[in-house]
Amino acid sequence: MYLKTMGPAEFGVSPTTGFMPETDPLRRLPRSYDLWEDAAHLLPKLLVGDSIREIVCDLPPFPLDALKSGPEVERAMVLLSYLGHAYVWSGTEAADRIPAVLAVPWHAVAKRLGRPPVLSYASYCLHNWLRIQPDRPVEVGNVALIQNFLAGEDEEWFVLIHADIEMRAAQGVSRLLELQQAVADRDEERVRCILEILANSIEGMNRTMDRMPEHCDPYIYFHRVRPYIHGWRDHPGLLGGVLYEGVSEYGSRPQTFRGETGAQSGIVPALDAVLRIRHGADELRSYLMEMREYMPPRHRAFVEHLEAGPDLRSFVVDGGAVVRNWYNACVAGVDEFRSTHLKFAASYIHQQASKDPKNPSDVGTGGTPFMPYLRKHRDETRASAAGYSAP
């Protein structure tokens, strides 16, 4: 008999903030990091002035030993990741090496967190927000970014919509272990209740996603926001990867890492896992599995734990109409989420005219031909509905 031996908190999942931290992220490291924090604070101006590489090379050694708490390590990862991507992608040509003064601490901090030394979703979104009014919820209108590249309304809105989606998902994803336990107990009424909560949570995610165009223009996103979040794997401008100078673990071998992408969020993989939305064994599935390497380790473990749990889909297929309808409502919500994402990918990226070889429109920031992948995601989601018949 299946028994959930761990609660969501042990996987870093909160009923109020989901995959985001329950304690608001640290805005600034202690005073011994001031020169590094000052450079990060000035990043929009340094990028406009094309002086970021010079400034980074002149920074003093990063005081790694002074990082004590978890929030300090996460703030250090945000800071180093933004400076690292700004260093690589500023100017007319991408840099194929990162100086040791930045590469060594970036690698060390990333290793402590169990993630690669590259800007990932966890640093771009999950640990990169502050509340404007501390007594109000984390939602668009009451959150701002701690760290930016060029800054501006479109960059803020793009990331904060993701933060709001994470919050909307919290009520649902924090109940997924309980849902699987209810399946194991053959408790149809409890399954129904949790599926209703989950469906409403996904509906909230979708309504937030719909708001993306309000303050994030496709042209501005493509030309001002997107260029700095690319990685250096399968990117046509950095096919040889990037050398992390001074990192003995890498020797003199350039490294290839994926760029920041929402596929590194735990939300949809967790929903896929519990709803049993299957993805075929092909390059797409390999890519989705690879994205887990960029997640916080506990979030990755959460998804894997759900995948090994009881089969909800088989339970609802054999169950009554009411529970089956709520299951299908959840699947339809994930379908809508992926369909909206596909629509935005077309208008925000695919239909834009690339003027910079560092920012191609035919591959995603993760380095993949994203349009066929996103269509396949959507189609496989639809095929998971209980009682689905192929057209």
XYZ file of N, CA and C in Angstrom, residues 245-380:
408
model
N 37.154 30.053 -16.808
C 38.567 30.134 -16.441
C 38.758 29.913 -14.939
N 39.767 29.155 -14.584
C 40.116 28.950 -13.186
C 39.333 27.866 -12.476
N 38.353 27.260 -13.130
C 37.555 26.202 -12.501
C 38.246 24.870 -12.769
N 38.950 24.365 -11.783
C 39.776 23.175 -11.971
C 38.943 21.957 -12.346
N 37.717 21.881 -11.868
C 36.859 20.731 -12.161
C 36.596 20.597 -13.656
N 36.610 21.722 -14.367
C 36.361 21.699 -15.806
C 37.648 21.594 -16.627
N 38.790 21.722 -15.956
C 40.042 21.721 -16.690
C 40.058 22.877 -17.675
N 40.437 22.617 -18.878
C 40.420 23.655 -19.914
C 39.339 23.356 -20.941
N 38.290 22.682 -20.493
C 37.216 22.275 -21.399
C 36.052 23.263 -21.334
N 35.664 23.877 -22.442
C 34.475 24.738 -22.454
C 33.242 23.938 -22.058
N 32.297 24.615 -21.436
C 31.077 23.965 -20.963
C 29.873 24.423 -21.785
N 28.891 23.552 -21.914
C 27.659 23.887 -22.630
C 26.478 23.703 -21.681
N 25.798 24.789 -21.388
C 24.630 24.751 -20.510
C 23.439 25.393 -21.206
N 22.245 24.895 -20.910
C 21.018 25.455 -21.445
C 20.743 26.826 -20.823
N 19.994 27.656 -21.540
C 19.604 28.941 -21.012
C 18.353 28.861 -20.160
N 18.014 29.987 -19.568
C 16.833 30.077 -18.706
C 15.568 29.854 -19.521
N 14.639 29.069 -18.979
C 13.369 28.793 -19.632
C 12.359 28.352 -18.592
N 11.082 28.643 -18.851
C 10.035 28.214 -17.939
C 9.927 26.704 -17.819
N 10.543 25.963 -18.746
C 10.546 24.500 -18.646
C 11.324 24.025 -17.425
N 12.064 24.938 -16.785
C 12.810 24.604 -15.572
C 11.990 24.827 -14.304
N 10.751 25.294 -14.448
C 9.836 25.381 -13.303
C 9.318 23.991 -12.984
N 9.045 23.735 -11.718
C 8.534 22.425 -11.331
C 7.047 22.246 -11.545
N 6.313 23.327 -11.866
C 4.853 23.247 -11.899
C 4.347 22.238 -12.927
N 4.630 22.474 -14.199
C 4.061 21.626 -15.247
C 4.613 20.194 -15.186
N 5.918 19.993 -14.928
C 6.373 18.604 -14.754
C 5.655 17.878 -13.617
N 5.349 18.604 -12.527
C 4.622 17.974 -11.423
C 3.193 17.634 -11.845
N 2.563 18.529 -12.598
C 1.211 18.248 -13.084
C 1.224 17.086 -14.075
N 2.193 17.080 -14.969
C 2.329 15.954 -15.901
C 2.467 14.637 -15.132
N 3.283 14.680 -14.070
C 3.559 13.458 -13.310
C 2.305 12.918 -12.653
N 1.546 13.786 -11.986
C 0.396 13.292 -11.221
C -0.802 13.011 -12.124
N -0.942 13.771 -13.224
C -2.057 13.540 -14.147
C -1.738 12.446 -15.159
N -0.511 11.984 -15.145
C -0.023 10.953 -16.065
C -0.140 11.419 -17.523
N 0.286 12.661 -17.760
C 0.381 13.183 -19.122
C 1.706 12.693 -19.683
N 1.638 11.828 -20.657
C 2.825 11.137 -21.159
C 3.432 11.872 -22.344
N 4.753 11.883 -22.398
C 5.473 12.434 -23.539
C 6.296 11.317 -24.167
N 6.192 11.181 -25.489
C 6.846 10.094 -26.188
C 8.347 10.081 -26.006
N 8.939 8.899 -26.152
C 10.388 8.731 -25.994
C 11.092 9.250 -27.245
N 11.385 10.542 -27.257
C 12.042 11.169 -28.395
C 12.923 12.306 -27.892
N 13.395 13.136 -28.803
C 14.268 14.239 -28.403
C 13.559 15.199 -27.457
N 12.270 15.383 -27.634
C 11.518 16.267 -26.755
C 11.554 15.772 -25.317
N 11.300 14.480 -25.129
C 11.317 13.943 -23.766
C 12.721 14.053 -23.167
N 13.744 13.802 -23.969
C 15.120 13.934 -23.478
C 15.389 15.361 -23.008
N 14.869 16.326 -23.759
C 15.040 17.728 -23.378
C 14.330 18.029 -22.060
N 13.090 17.551 -21.914
C 12.351 17.786 -20.672
C 13.071 17.176 -19.478
N 13.632 15.991 -19.654
C 14.377 15.361 -18.569
C 15.636 16.159 -18.240
N 16.274 16.693 -19.267
C 17.480 17.491 -19.056
C 17.165 18.762 -18.267
N 15.987 19.336 -18.476
C 15.617 20.567 -17.778
C 15.580 20.376 -16.267
N 15.392 19.145 -15.818
C 15.346 18.895 -14.379
C 16.697 19.155 -13.707
N 17.773 19.052 -14.478
C 19.093 19.309 -13.919
C 19.251 20.770 -13.491
N 18.393 21.639 -14.006
C 18.467 23.067 -13.711
C 17.508 23.484 -12.598
N 16.693 22.547 -12.147
C 15.776 22.809 -11.040
C 16.515 22.708 -9.706
N 16.026 23.351 -8.658
C 16.526 23.046 -7.318
C 16.360 21.552 -7.058
N 17.346 20.891 -6.467
C 17.288 19.428 -6.302
C 16.027 18.914 -5.620
N 15.512 19.641 -4.632
C 14.315 19.152 -3.945
C 13.088 19.202 -4.859
N 13.035 20.182 -5.745
C 11.917 20.253 -6.691
C 11.996 19.098 -7.688
N 13.200 18.804 -8.113
C 13.427 17.669 -9.003
C 12.978 16.372 -8.323
N 13.341 16.225 -7.052
C 12.961 15.021 -6.307
C 11.450 14.932 -6.130
N 10.796 16.070 -6.000
C 9.336 16.096 -5.867
C 8.675 15.525 -7.115
N 9.121 15.962 -8.276
C 8.564 15.468 -9.534
C 8.796 13.963 -9.659
N 9.994 13.520 -9.338
C 10.318 12.105 -9.444
C 9.483 11.280 -8.467
N 9.241 11.824 -7.280
C 8.416 11.135 -6.285
C 6.983 10.981 -6.799
N 6.455 12.019 -7.426
C 5.102 11.957 -7.980
C 5.024 10.943 -9.110
N 6.052 10.882 -9.931
C 6.064 9.925 -11.039
C 6.017 8.483 -10.541
N 6.580 8.244 -9.373
C 6.614 6.884 -8.817
C 5.365 6.553 -8.009
N 4.462 7.530 -7.856
C 3.276 7.334 -7.032
C 2.135 6.645 -7.750
N 0.998 6.494 -7.077
C -0.167 5.808 -7.646
C -0.660 6.481 -8.930
N -1.281 5.685 -9.785
C -1.730 6.131 -11.101
C -3.126 6.757 -10.995
N -3.165 8.080 -10.942
C -4.430 8.801 -10.832
C -5.308 8.580 -12.055
N -4.722 8.590 -13.240
C -5.520 8.499 -14.454
C -6.287 7.168 -14.516
N -5.610 6.075 -14.198
C -6.290 4.779 -14.200
C -7.424 4.755 -13.179
N -7.189 5.412 -12.042
C -8.211 5.457 -10.988
C -9.454 6.183 -11.475
N -9.274 7.344 -12.124
C -10.447 8.117 -12.536
C -11.141 7.483 -13.752
N -10.380 6.827 -14.607
C -10.993 6.142 -15.750
C -11.972 5.081 -15.260
N -11.612 4.411 -14.175
C -12.459 3.360 -13.614
C -13.500 3.900 -12.637
N -13.425 5.211 -12.332
C -14.303 5.793 -11.326
C -15.575 6.383 -11.903
N -16.243 7.182 -11.074
C -17.503 7.789 -11.471
C -17.313 9.002 -12.366
N -18.421 9.480 -12.933
C -18.379 10.580 -13.891
C -17.900 11.878 -13.249
N -18.264 12.107 -11.994
C -17.916 13.382 -11.363
C -16.401 13.505 -11.201
N -15.765 12.481 -10.658
C -14.319 12.541 -10.463
C -13.594 12.580 -11.812
N -14.149 11.877 -12.799
C -13.556 11.886 -14.135
C -13.653 13.280 -14.762
N -14.756 13.950 -14.535
C -14.921 15.297 -15.080
C -13.938 16.280 -14.455
N -13.694 16.144 -13.160
C -12.730 17.060 -12.522
C -11.307 16.757 -12.985
N -11.022 15.482 -13.185
C -9.714 15.135 -13.748
C -9.545 15.767 -15.129
N -10.561 15.626 -15.963
C -10.491 16.192 -17.311
C -10.415 17.716 -17.279
N -11.019 18.330 -16.273
C -10.903 19.787 -16.130
C -9.455 20.180 -15.857
N -8.764 19.373 -15.070
C -7.342 19.647 -14.798
C -6.515 19.488 -16.067
N -6.761 18.417 -16.819
C -6.038 18.192 -18.069
C -6.333 19.323 -19.052
N -7.601 19.737 -19.129
C -7.969 20.833 -20.026
C -7.262 22.122 -19.615
N -7.089 22.323 -18.309
C -6.372 23.508 -17.835
C -4.919 23.494 -18.255
N -4.269 22.325 -18.174
C -2.880 22.215 -18.616
C -2.800 22.400 -20.131
N -3.789 21.871 -20.845
C -3.870 22.058 -22.298
C -3.961 23.556 -22.623
N -4.834 24.276 -21.916
C -4.976 25.717 -22.159
C -3.670 26.454 -21.859
N -3.018 26.064 -20.781
C -1.748 26.699 -20.413
C -0.727 26.517 -21.531
N -0.621 25.288 -22.036
C 0.348 25.018 -23.098
C -0.065 25.685 -24.416
N -1.345 25.757 -24.677
C -1.815 26.402 -25.909
C -1.516 27.901 -25.878
N -1.729 28.534 -24.729
C -1.417 29.958 -24.594
C 0.073 30.192 -24.723
N 0.847 29.310 -24.126
C 2.307 29.418 -24.242
C 2.735 29.312 -25.702
N 2.138 28.379 -26.422
C 2.446 28.223 -27.838
C 2.100 29.494 -28.616
N 0.946 30.081 -28.332
C 0.528 31.311 -29.003
C 1.515 32.447 -28.712
N 1.928 32.571 -27.453
C 2.869 33.629 -27.104
C 4.250 33.374 -27.705
N 4.667 32.111 -27.754
C 5.964 31.795 -28.360
C 5.985 32.215 -29.825
N 4.845 32.059 -30.499
C 4.764 32.463 -31.901
C 4.879 33.969 -32.052
N 4.124 34.730 -31.241
C 4.112 36.188 -31.403
C 5.324 36.864 -30.789
N 5.827 36.339 -29.669
C 6.938 36.988 -28.968
C 8.304 36.597 -29.530
N 8.370 35.458 -30.228
C 9.681 34.984 -30.705
C 9.646 34.633 -32.190
N 8.824 33.641 -32.539
C 8.886 33.064 -33.887
C 8.590 34.093 -34.979
N 7.690 35.028 -34.712
C 7.299 36.011 -35.721
C 8.171 37.266 -35.711
N 9.117 37.326 -34.775
C 10.005 38.489 -34.708
C 11.162 38.332 -35.697
N 11.627 39.446 -36.198
C 12.751 39.438 -37.141
C 14.050 39.577 -36.365
N 14.872 38.542 -36.416
C 16.140 38.560 -35.686
C 17.156 39.446 -36.404
N 17.668 40.434 -35.684
C 18.677 41.336 -36.235
C 20.049 41.082 -35.610
N 20.099 40.206 -34.632
C 21.324 39.947 -33.873
C 21.578 38.446 -33.878
N 22.706 37.985 -34.411
C 22.976 36.539 -34.434
C 23.038 35.914 -33.043
N 23.219 36.746 -32.005
C 23.231 36.229 -30.639
C 21.812 35.929 -30.145
N 20.794 36.364 -30.895
C 19.410 36.227 -30.455
C 18.550 35.671 -31.592
N 18.754 34.401 -31.969
C 18.005 33.811 -33.087
C 16.538 33.597 -32.735
N 15.683 33.646 -33.743
C 14.252 33.472 -33.510
C 13.781 32.044 -33.783
N 14.682 31.180 -34.242
C 14.266 29.814 -34.578
C 14.588 28.801 -33.491
N 15.312 29.209 -32.465
C 15.555 28.328 -31.311
C 15.202 29.072 -30.038
N 14.774 28.322 -29.032
C 14.423 28.919 -27.760
C 15.651 29.249 -26.931
N 15.430 29.907 -25.799
C 16.555 30.242 -24.918
C 17.194 28.987 -24.344
N 16.462 27.876 -24.363
C 17.033 26.596 -23.954
C 17.795 25.907 -25.064
N 17.811 26.523 -26.274
C 18.582 25.975 -27.386
C 17.853 24.947 -28.226
N 16.513 24.952 -28.171
C 15.748 23.944 -28.900
C 14.878 24.588 -29.982
N 14.489 23.806 -31.012
C 13.495 24.280 -31.989
C 12.120 24.246 -31.336
N 11.773 25.309 -30.636
C 10.701 25.289 -29.652
C 9.296 25.120 -30.232
N 9.010 25.631 -31.421
C 7.642 25.560 -31.935
C 7.158 24.110 -32.111
N 7.914 23.218 -32.773
C 7.456 21.815 -32.859
C 7.318 21.173 -31.486
N 8.233 21.515 -30.550
C 8.173 20.938 -29.214
C 6.895 21.368 -28.494
N 6.583 22.659 -28.564
C 5.412 23.154 -27.846
C 4.117 22.594 -28.419
N 4.049 22.443 -29.739
C 2.868 21.824 -30.342
C 2.710 20.373 -29.860
N 3.814 19.667 -29.795
C 3.772 18.269 -29.372
C 3.363 18.175 -27.890
N 3.878 19.082 -27.057
C 3.448 19.145 -25.651
C 1.935 19.246 -25.568
N 1.398 20.192 -26.315
C -0.046 20.435 -26.279
C -0.829 19.202 -26.726
N -0.416 18.607 -27.831
C -1.150 17.463 -28.371
C -1.102 16.272 -27.423
N 0.036 16.055 -26.793
C 0.153 14.938 -25.851
C -0.684 15.188 -24.599
